[in-house]
Tab-separated table of C-alpha atoms and ligand atoms in Angstrom:
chain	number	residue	atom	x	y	z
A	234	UNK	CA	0.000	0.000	0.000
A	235	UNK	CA	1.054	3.419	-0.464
A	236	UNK	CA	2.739	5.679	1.902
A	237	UNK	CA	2.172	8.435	3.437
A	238	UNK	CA	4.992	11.336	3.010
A	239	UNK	CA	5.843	14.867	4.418
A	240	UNK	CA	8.729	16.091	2.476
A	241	UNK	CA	9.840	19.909	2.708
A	242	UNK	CA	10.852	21.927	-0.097
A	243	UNK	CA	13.491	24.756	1.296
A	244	UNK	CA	13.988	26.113	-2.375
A	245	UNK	CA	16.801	28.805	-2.291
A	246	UNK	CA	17.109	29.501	1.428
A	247	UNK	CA	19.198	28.942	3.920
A	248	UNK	CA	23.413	28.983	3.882
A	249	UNK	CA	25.123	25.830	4.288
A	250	UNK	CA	25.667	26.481	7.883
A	251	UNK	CA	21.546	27.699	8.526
A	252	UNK	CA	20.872	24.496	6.329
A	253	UNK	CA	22.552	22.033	8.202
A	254	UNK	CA	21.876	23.901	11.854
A	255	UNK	CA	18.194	23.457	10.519
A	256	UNK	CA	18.478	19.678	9.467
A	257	UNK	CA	20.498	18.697	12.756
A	258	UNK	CA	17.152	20.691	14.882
A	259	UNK	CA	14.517	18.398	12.158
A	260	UNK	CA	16.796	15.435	13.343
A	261	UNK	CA	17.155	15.801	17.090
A	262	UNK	CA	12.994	16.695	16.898
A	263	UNK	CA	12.713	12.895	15.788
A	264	UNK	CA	14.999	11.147	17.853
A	265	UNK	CA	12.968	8.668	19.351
A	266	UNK	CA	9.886	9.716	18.034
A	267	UNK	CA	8.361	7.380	15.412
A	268	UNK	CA	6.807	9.041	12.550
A	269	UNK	CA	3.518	7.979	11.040
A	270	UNK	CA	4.578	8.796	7.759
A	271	UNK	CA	8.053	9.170	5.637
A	272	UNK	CA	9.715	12.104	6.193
A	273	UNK	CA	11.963	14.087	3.713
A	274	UNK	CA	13.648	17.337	3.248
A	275	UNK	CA	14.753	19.119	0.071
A	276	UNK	CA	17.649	21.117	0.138
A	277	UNK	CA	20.022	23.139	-2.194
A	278	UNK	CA	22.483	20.980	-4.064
A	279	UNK	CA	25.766	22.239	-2.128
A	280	UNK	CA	23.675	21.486	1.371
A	281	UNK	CA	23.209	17.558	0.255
A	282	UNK	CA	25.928	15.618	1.228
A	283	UNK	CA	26.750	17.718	4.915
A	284	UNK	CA	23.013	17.355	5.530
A	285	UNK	CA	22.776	13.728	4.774
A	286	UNK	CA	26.001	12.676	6.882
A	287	UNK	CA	24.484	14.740	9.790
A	288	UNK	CA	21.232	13.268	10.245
A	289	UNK	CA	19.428	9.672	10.540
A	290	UNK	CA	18.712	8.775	6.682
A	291	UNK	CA	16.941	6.186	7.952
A	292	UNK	CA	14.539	8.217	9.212
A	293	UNK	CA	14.714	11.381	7.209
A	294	UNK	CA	15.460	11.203	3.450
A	295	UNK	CA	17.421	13.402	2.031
A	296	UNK	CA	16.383	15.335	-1.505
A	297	UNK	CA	17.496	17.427	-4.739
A	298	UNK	CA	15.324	19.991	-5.793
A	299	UNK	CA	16.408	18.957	-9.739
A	300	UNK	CA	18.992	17.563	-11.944
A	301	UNK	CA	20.381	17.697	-15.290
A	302	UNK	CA	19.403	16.171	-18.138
A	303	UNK	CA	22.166	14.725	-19.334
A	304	UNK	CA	24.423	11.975	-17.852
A	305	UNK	CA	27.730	13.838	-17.892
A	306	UNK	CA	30.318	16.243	-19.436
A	307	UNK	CA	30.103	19.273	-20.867
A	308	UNK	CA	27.135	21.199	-19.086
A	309	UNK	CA	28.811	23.993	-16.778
A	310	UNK	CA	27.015	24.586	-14.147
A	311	UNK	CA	24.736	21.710	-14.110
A	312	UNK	CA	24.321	18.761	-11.651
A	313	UNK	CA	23.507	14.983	-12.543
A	314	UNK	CA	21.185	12.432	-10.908
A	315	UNK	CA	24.420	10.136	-10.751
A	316	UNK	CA	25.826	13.245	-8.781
A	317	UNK	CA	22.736	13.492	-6.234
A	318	UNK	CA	22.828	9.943	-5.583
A	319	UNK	CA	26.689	10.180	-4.675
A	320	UNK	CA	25.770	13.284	-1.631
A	321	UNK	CA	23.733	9.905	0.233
A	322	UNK	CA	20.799	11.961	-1.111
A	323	UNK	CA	17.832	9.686	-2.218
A	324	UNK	CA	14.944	11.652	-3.944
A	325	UNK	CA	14.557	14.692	-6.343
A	326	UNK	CA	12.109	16.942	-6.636
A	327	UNK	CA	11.254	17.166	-10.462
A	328	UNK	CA	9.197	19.644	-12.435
A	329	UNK	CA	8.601	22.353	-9.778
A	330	UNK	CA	6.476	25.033	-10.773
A	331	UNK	CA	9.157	27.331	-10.336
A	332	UNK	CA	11.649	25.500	-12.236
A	333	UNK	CA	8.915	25.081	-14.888
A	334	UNK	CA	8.295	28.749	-15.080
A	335	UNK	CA	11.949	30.395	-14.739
A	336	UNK	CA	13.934	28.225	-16.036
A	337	UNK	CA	11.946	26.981	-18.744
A	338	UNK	CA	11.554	23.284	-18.098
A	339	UNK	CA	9.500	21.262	-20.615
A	340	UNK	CA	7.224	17.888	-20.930
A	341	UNK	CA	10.241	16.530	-22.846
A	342	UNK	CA	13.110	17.740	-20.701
A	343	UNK	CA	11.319	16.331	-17.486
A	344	UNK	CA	11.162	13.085	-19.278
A	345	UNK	CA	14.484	12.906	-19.514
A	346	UNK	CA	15.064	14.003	-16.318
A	347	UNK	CA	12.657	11.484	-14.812
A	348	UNK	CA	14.714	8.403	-16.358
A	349	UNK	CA	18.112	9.388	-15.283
A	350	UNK	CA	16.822	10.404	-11.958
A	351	UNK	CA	15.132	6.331	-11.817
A	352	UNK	CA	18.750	5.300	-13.698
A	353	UNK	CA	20.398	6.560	-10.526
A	354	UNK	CA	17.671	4.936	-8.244
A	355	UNK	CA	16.212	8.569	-6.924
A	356	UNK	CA	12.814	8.923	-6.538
A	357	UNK	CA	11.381	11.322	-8.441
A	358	UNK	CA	8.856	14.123	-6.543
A	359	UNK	CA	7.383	14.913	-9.589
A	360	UNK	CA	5.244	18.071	-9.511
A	361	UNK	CA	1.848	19.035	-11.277
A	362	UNK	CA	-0.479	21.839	-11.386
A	363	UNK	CA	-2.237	24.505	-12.737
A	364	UNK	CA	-1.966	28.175	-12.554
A	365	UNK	CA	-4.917	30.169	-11.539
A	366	UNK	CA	-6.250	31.044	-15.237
A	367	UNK	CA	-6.341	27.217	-15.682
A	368	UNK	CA	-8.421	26.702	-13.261
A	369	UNK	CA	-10.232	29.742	-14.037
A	370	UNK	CA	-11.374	28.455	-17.165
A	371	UNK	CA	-12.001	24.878	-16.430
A	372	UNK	CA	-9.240	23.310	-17.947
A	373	UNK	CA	-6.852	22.353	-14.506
A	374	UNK	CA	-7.834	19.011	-15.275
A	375	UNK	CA	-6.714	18.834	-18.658
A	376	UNK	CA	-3.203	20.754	-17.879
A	377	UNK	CA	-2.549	17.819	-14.931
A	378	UNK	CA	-3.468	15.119	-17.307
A	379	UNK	CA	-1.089	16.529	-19.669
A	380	UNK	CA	1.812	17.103	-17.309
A	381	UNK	CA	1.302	13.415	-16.488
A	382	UNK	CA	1.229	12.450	-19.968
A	383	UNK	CA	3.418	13.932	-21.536
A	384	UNK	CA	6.428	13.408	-18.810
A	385	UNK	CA	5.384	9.884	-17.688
A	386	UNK	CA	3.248	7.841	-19.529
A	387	UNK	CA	6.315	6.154	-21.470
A	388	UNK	CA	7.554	4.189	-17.882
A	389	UNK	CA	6.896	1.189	-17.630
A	390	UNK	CA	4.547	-0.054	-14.866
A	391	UNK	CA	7.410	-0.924	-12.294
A	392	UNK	CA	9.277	2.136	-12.821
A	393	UNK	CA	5.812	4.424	-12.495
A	394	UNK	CA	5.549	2.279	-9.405
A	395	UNK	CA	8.986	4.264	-7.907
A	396	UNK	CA	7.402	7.391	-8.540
A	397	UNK	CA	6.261	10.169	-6.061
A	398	UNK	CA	3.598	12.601	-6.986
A	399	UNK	CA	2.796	15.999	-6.226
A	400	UNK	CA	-0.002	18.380	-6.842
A	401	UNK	CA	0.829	21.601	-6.352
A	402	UNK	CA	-1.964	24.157	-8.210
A	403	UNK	CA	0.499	26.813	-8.561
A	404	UNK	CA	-1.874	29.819	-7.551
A	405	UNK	CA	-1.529	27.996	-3.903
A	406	UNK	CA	2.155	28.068	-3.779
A	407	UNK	CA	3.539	30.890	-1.451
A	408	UNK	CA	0.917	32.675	-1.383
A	409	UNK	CA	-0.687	31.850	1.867
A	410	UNK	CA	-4.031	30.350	-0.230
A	411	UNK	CA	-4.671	26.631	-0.157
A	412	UNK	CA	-6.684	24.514	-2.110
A	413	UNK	CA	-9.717	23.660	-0.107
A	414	UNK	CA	-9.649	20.282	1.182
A	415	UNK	CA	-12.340	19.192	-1.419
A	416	UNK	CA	-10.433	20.567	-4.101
A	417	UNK	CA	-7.301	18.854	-3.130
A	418	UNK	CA	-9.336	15.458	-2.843
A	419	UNK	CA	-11.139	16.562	-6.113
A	420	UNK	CA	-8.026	16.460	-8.320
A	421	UNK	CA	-5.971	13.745	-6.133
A	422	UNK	CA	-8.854	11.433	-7.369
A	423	UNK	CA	-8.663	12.355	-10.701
A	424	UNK	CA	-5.337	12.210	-11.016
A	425	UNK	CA	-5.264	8.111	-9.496
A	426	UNK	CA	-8.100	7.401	-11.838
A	427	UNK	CA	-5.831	8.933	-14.685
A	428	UNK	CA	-3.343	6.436	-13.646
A	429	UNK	CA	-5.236	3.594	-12.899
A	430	UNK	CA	-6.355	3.980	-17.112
A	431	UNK	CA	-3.029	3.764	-17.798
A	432	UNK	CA	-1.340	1.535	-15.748
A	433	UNK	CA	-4.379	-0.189	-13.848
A	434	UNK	CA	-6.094	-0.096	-10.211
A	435	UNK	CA	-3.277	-1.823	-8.016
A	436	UNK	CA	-0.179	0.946	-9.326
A	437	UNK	CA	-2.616	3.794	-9.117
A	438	UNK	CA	-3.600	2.570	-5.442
A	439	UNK	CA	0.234	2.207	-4.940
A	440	UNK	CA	1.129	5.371	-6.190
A	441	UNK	CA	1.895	8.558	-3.012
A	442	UNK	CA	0.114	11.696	-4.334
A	443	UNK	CA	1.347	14.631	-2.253
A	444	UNK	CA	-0.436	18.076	-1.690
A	445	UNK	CA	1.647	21.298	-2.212
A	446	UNK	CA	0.715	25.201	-1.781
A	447	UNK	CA	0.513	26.677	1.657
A	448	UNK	CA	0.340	23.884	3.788
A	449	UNK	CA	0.693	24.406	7.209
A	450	UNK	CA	0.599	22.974	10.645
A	451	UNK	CA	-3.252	24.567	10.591
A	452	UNK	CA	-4.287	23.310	7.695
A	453	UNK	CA	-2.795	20.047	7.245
A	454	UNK	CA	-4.647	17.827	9.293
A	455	UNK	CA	-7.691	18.220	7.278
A	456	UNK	CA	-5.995	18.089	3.851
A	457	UNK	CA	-4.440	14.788	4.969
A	458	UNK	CA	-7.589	13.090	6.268
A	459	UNK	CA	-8.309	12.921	2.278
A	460	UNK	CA	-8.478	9.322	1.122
A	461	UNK	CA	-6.221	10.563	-1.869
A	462	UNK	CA	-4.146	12.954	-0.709
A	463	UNK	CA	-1.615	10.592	0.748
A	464	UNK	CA	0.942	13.500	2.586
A	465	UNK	CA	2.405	17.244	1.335
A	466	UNK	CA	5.097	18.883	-0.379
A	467	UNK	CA	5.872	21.969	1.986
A	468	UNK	CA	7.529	24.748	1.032
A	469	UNK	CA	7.430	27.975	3.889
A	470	UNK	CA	6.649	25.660	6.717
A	471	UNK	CA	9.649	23.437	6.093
A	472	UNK	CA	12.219	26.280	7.038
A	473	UNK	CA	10.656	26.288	10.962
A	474	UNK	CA	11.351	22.627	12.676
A	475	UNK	CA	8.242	23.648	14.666
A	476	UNK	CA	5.815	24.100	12.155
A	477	UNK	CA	7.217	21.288	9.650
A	478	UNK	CA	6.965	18.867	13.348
A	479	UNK	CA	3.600	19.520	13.462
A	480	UNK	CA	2.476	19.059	9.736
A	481	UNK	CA	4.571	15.241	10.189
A	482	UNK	CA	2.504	15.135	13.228
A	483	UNK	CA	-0.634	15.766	11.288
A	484	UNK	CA	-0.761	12.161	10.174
B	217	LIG	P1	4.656	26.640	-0.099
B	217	LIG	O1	5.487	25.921	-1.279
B	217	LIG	O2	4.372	25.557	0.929
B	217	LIG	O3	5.572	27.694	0.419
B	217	LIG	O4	3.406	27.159	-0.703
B	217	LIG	C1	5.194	24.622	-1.685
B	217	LIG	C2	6.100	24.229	-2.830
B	217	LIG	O5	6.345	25.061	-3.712
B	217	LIG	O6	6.596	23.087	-2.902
């Protein structure tokens, strides 16, 4: 059966030293404490490997907000999956709005980035959503399809099966508005029935669909008690161990 997962998104904040001073507080907060569901941050490349030799990985897994798509060489400035892997990191966060937006990430590019991400046995957080004219004029369930689609629909059924989703309707992220819980539950269902056409009933049951935009330790209890939204992606609240604590202890 599928699990449930909090995994925080720190995007471009925190120094090394902030970073790791922040992952050593997440850590000691869990010492002896046994999570109900898996629990994961995402930090900036250069924080990876200190972060994942200072805490428990087996407890708290350890994730890239993106990688290349390419394997090797001649890319200045870019970072491969084989690279994340080596840090002890074990997940990456893939087709972010953000990265989707400014930095001009495509269906085709994430594809790539998808199979050298499963290549280098990551788990993909793969992200979905729509931005507020979408789902102004009805069509939020066509742009997730499409994301899914168009990025995904090539795998396989066991390597779908290693994959992490998240639904993030972009006019949520940041900005302190969150999808209600019916229209999280609303689009988490579509979104298993979409795979269950694909791939059939027993990999879409399988499959973690994460919430993302704006949840907090207020408002994640109720998103989570969702039979299809199966944990969160958190972005603000994962920079305060205090408020991230509470959304883990929301399940
Ligand atoms: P937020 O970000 O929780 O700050 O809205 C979520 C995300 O972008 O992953």
């Amino acid at each position: 059966m599928r699990k449930n997962i909090v995994a925080g998104n720190w995007k471009m904040n925190k120094t090394l030293q902030e970073g790791l001073a922040l992952a050593e507080e997440l850590n000691g907060a869990l010492k002896g404490v046994t999570p109900n569901c898996d629990v994961v941050i995402g930090t900036p490349f250069i924080h990876l490997a200190s972060v994942a030799a200072a805490i428990d990985t087996n407890k708290i897994g350890v994730a890239a907000q993106n990688c290349a798509d390419k394997e090797s060489g001649a890319y200045t400035g870019e970072i491969s999956a084989s690279m994340v892997k080596s840090t002890g990191a074990n997940y990456v966060i893939l087709g972010h709005s953000e990265r989707r937006a400014y930095y001009g990430e495509t269906a085709e590019t994430l594809k790539t980035k998808v199979e050298l991400a499963l290549k280098n046995e990551l788990t993909p957080i793969f992200c979905i959503g729509e931005v507020l004219a979408e789902r102004e004029a009805e069509k939020h369930f066509d742009v997730v399809k499409s994301q899914i689609v168009d990025s995904l629909f090539e795998l396989s059924a066991e390597d779908f099966g290693k994959i992490v989703l998240a639904y993030e309707p972009v006019w949520a992220i940041g900005t302190g508005k969150t999808a209600s819980a019916a229209q999280a539950q609303e689009m988490h269902a579509f979104i298993r029935q979409t795979l269950a056409a694909q791939y059939g009933q027993e990999v879409a049951d399988n499959c973690s669909i994460l919430y993302g935009g704006s949840c907090n330790a207020g408002n994640a209890k109720e998103l989570f008690s969702n039979p299809d939204v199966d944990g969160g992606l958190i972005g603000g609240a994962s920079l305060k161990v205090a408020d991230f604590k509470a959304i883990i202890d929301a399940f």
